[in-house]
PDB file of C-alpha atoms and ligand atoms in Angstrom:
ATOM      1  CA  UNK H   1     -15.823  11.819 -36.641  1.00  0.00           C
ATOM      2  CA  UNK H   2     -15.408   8.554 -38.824  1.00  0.00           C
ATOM      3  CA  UNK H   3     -17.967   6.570 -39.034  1.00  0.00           C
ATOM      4  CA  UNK H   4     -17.906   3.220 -36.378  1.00  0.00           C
ATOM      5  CA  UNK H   5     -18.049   0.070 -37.549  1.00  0.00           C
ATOM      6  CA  UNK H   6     -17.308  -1.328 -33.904  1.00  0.00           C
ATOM      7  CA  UNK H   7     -19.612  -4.304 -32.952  1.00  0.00           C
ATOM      8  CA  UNK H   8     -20.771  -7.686 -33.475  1.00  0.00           C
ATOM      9  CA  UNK H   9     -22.278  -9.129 -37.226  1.00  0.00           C
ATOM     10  CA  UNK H  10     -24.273 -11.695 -38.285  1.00  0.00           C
ATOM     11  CA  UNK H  11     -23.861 -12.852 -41.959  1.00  0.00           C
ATOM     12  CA  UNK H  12     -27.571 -12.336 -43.300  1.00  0.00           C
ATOM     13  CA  UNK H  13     -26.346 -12.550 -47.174  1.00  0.00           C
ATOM     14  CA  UNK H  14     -23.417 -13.667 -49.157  1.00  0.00           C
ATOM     15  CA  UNK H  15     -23.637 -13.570 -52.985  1.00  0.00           C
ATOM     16  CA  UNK H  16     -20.541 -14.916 -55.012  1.00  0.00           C
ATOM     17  CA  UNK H  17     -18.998 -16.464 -52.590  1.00  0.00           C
ATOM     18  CA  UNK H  18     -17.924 -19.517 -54.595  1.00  0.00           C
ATOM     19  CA  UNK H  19     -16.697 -17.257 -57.083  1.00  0.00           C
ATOM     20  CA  UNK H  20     -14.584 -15.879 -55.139  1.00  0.00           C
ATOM     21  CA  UNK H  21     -13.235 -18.889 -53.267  1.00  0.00           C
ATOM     22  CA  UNK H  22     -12.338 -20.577 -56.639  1.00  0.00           C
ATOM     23  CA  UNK H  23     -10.701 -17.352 -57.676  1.00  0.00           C
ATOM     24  CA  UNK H  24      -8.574 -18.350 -54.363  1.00  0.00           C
ATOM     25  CA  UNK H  25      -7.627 -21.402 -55.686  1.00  0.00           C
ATOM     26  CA  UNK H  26      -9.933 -22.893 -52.477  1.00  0.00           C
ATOM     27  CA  UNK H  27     -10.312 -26.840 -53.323  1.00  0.00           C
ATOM     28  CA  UNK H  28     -14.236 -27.864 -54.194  1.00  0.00           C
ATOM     29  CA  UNK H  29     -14.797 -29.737 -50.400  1.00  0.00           C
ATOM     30  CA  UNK H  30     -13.374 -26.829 -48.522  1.00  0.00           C
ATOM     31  CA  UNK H  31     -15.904 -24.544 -50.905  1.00  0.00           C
ATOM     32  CA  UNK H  32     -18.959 -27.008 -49.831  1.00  0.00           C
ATOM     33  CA  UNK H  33     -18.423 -26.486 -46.309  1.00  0.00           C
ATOM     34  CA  UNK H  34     -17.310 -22.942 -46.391  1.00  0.00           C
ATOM     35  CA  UNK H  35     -20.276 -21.507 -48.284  1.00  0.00           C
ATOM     36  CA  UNK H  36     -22.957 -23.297 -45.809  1.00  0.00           C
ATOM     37  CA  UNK H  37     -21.415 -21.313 -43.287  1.00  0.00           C
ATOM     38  CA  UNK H  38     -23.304 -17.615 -41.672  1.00  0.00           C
ATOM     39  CA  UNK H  39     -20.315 -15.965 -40.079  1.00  0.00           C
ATOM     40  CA  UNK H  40     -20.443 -13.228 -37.484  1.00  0.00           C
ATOM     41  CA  UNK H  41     -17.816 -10.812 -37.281  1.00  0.00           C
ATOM     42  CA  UNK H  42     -16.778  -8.883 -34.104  1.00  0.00           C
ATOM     43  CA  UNK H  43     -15.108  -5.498 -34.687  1.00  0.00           C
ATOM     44  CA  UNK H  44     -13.326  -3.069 -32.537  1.00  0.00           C
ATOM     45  CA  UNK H  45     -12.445   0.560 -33.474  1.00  0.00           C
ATOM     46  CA  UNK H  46     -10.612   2.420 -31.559  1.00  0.00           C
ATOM     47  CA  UNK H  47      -9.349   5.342 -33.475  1.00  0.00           C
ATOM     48  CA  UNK H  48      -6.922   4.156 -36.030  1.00  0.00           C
ATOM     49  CA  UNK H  49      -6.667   0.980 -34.926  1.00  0.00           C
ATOM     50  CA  UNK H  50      -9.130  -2.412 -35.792  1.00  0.00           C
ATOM     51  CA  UNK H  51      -9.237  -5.658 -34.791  1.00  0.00           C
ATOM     52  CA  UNK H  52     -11.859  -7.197 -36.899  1.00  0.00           C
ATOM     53  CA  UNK H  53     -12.839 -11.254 -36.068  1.00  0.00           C
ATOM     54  CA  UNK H  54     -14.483 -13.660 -38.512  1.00  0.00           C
ATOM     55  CA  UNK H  55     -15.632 -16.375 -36.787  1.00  0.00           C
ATOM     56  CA  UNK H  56     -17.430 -19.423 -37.684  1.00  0.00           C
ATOM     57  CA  UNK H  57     -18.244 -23.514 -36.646  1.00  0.00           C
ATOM     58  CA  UNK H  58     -15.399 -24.337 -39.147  1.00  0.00           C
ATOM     59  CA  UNK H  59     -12.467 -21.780 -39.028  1.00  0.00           C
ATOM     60  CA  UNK H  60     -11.718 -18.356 -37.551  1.00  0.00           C
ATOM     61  CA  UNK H  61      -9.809 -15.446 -38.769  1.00  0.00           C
ATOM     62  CA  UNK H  62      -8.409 -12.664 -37.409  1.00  0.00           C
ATOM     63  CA  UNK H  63      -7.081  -9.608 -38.140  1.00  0.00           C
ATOM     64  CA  UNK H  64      -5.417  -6.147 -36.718  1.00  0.00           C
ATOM     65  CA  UNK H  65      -4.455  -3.050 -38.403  1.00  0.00           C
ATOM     66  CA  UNK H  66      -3.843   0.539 -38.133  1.00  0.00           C
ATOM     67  CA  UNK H  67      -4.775   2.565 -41.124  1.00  0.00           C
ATOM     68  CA  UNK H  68      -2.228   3.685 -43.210  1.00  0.00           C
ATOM     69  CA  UNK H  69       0.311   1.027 -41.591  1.00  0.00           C
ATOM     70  CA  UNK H  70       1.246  -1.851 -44.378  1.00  0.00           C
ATOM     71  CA  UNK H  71       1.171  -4.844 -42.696  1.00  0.00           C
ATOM     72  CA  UNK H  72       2.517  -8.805 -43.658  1.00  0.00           C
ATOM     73  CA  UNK H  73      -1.179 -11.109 -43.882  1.00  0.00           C
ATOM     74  CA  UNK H  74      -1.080 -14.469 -43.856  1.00  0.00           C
ATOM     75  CA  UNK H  75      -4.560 -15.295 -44.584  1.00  0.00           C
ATOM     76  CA  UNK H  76      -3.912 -18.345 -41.932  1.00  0.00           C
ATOM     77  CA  UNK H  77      -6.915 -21.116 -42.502  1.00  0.00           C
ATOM     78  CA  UNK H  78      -8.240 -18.915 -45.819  1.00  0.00           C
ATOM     79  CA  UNK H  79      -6.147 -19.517 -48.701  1.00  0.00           C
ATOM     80  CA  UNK H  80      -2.696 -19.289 -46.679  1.00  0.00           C
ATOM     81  CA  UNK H  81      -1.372 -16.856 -49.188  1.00  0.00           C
ATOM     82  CA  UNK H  82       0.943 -14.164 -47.955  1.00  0.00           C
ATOM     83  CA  UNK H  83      -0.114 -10.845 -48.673  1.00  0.00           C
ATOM     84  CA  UNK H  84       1.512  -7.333 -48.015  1.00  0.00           C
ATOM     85  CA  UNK H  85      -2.429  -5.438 -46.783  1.00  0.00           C
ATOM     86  CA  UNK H  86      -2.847  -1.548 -46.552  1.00  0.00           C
ATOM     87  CA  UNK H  87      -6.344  -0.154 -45.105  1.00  0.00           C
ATOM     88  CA  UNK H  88      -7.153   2.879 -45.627  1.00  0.00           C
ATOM     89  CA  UNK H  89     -10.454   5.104 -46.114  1.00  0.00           C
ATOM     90  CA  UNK H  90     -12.297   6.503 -48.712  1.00  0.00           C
ATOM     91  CA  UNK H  91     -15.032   8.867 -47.285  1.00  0.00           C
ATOM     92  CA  UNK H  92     -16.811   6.680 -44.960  1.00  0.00           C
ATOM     93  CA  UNK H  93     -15.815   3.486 -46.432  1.00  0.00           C
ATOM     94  CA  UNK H  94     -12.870   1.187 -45.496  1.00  0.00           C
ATOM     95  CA  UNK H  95     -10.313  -0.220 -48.511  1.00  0.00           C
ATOM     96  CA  UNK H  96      -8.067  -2.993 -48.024  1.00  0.00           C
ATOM     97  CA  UNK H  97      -5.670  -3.544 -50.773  1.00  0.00           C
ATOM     98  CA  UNK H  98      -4.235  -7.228 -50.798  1.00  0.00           C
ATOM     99  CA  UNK H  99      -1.107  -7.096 -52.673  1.00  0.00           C
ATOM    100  CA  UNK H 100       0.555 -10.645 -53.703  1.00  0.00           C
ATOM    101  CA  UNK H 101       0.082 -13.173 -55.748  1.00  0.00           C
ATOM    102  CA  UNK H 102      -3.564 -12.045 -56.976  1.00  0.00           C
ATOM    103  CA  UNK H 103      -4.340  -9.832 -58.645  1.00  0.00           C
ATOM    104  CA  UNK H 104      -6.810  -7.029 -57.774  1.00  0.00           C
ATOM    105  CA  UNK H 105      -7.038  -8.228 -54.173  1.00  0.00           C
ATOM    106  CA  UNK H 106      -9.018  -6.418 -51.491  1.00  0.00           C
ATOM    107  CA  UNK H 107     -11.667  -5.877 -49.546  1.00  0.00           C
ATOM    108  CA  UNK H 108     -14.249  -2.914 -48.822  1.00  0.00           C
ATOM    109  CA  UNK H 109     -16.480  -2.383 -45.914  1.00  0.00           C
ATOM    110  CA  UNK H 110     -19.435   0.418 -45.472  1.00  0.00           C
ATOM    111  CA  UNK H 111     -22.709   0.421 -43.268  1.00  0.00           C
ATOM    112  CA  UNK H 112     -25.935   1.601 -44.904  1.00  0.00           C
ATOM    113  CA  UNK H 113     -28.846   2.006 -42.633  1.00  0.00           C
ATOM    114  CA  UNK H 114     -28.236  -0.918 -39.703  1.00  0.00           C
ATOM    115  CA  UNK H 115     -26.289  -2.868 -42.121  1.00  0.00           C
ATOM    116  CA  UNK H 116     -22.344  -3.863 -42.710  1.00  0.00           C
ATOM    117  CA  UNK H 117     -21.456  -4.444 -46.217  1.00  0.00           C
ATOM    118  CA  UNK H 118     -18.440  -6.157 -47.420  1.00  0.00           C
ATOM    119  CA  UNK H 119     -16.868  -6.620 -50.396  1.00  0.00           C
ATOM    120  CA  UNK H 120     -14.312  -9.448 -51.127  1.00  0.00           C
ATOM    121  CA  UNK H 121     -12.491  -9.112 -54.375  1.00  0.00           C
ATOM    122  CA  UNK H 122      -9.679 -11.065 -55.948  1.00  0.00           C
ATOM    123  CA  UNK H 123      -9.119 -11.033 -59.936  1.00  0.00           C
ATOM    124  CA  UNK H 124     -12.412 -11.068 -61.977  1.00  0.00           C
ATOM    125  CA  UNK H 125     -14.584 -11.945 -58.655  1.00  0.00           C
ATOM    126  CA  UNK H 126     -16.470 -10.136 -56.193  1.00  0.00           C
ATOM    127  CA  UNK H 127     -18.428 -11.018 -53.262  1.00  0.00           C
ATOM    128  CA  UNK H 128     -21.009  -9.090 -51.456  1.00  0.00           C
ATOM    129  CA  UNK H 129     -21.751  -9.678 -48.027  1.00  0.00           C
ATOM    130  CA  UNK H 130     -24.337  -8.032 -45.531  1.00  0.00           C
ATOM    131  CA  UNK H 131     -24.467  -8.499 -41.864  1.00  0.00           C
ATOM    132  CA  UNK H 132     -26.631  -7.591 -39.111  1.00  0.00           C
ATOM    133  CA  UNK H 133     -26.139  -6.874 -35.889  1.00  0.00           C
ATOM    134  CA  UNK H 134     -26.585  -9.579 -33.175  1.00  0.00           C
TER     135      UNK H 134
HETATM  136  C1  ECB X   1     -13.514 -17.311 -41.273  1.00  0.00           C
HETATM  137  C2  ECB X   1     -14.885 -17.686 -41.792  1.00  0.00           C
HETATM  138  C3  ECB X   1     -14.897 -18.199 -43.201  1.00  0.00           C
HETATM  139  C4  ECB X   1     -14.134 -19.499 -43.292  1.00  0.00           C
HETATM  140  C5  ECB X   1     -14.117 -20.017 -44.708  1.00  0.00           C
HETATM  141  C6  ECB X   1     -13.256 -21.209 -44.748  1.00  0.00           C
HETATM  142  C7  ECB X   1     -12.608 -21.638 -45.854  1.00  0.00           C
HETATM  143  C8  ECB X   1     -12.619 -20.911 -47.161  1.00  0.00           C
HETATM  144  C9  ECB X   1     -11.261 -20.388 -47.477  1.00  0.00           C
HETATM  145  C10 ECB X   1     -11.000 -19.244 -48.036  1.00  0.00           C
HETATM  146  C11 ECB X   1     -12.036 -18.288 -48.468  1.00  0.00           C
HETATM  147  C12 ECB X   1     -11.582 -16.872 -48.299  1.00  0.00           C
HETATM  148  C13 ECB X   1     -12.102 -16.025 -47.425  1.00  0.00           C
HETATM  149  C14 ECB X   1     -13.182 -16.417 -46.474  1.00  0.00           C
HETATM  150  C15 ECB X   1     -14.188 -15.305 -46.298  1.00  0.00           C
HETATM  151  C16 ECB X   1     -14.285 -14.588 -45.206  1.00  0.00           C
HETATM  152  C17 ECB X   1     -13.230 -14.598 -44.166  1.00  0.00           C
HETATM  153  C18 ECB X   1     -12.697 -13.219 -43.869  1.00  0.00           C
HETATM  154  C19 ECB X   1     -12.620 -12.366 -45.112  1.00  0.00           C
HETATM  155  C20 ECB X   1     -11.901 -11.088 -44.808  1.00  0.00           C
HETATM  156  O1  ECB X   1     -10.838 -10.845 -45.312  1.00  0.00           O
HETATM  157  O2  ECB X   1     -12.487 -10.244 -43.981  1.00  0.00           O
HETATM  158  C21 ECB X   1     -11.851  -9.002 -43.735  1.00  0.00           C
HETATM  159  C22 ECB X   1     -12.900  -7.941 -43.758  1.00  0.00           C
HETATM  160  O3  ECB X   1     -13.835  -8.117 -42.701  1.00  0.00           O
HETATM  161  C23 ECB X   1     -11.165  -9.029 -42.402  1.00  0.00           C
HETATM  162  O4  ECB X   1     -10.252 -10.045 -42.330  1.00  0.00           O
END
């Protein structure tokens, strides 16, 4: 059985973040407001197939995927950057690769103990992000 990430997460920690939103190309007033922010994120796993929402006071995001299954992103309200996204897992943990116009794009999610860890990568950045559970 893989492990489930299913639930709802509050942001407790966020370290790099304005790295990596500059590595976006995210302007500096959208970075001011966006890195105040604590995000929770509601995922559902149902076999191959996530929905994972990122929601906040300022924007929202979400996403669906099955693993395996390319799909177009549009990063809609993020950087607006089309991407062609492939998840896929690696033991326990889950890789998205971001391929467009950055390089070395992606993401990476794992628990340890109670917690959800992400990763957010894009060129020389990386942000590490650990939620709780509500
Ligand atoms: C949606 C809450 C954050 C809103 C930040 C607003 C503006 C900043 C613009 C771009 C920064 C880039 C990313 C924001 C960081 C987190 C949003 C979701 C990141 C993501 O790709 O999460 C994955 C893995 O959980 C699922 O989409």
């Amino acid at each position: 059985m893989p492990v489930d990430f299913s639930g709802t997460w509050n942001l407790i920690s966020n370290d790099n973040f304005e790295g990596y939103m500059t590595a976006l190309g995210i302007d500096f007033a959208t970075r001011k407001i966006a890195k105040m922010l604590k995000p929770q994120k509601v995922i559902k796993q149902d076999g191959d197939s996530f929905s994972i929402h990122t929601t906040s006071t300022f924007r929202d995001y979400k996403l669906q995927f099955k693993i395996g299954e390319e799909f177009e992103e549009d990063n809609k309200g993020l950087d607006n950057r089309k991407c062609k996204s492939l998840v896929t897992w690696d033991d326990d943990k889950l890789i998205c690769v971001q391929a467009g116009e950055k390089k070395n794009r992606g993401w990476t999610h794992w628990l340890e103990g109670d917690d959800l860890h992400l990763e957010l990568r894009c060129e020389n950045q990386v942000c590490k992000q650990v939620f709780k559970r509500a």
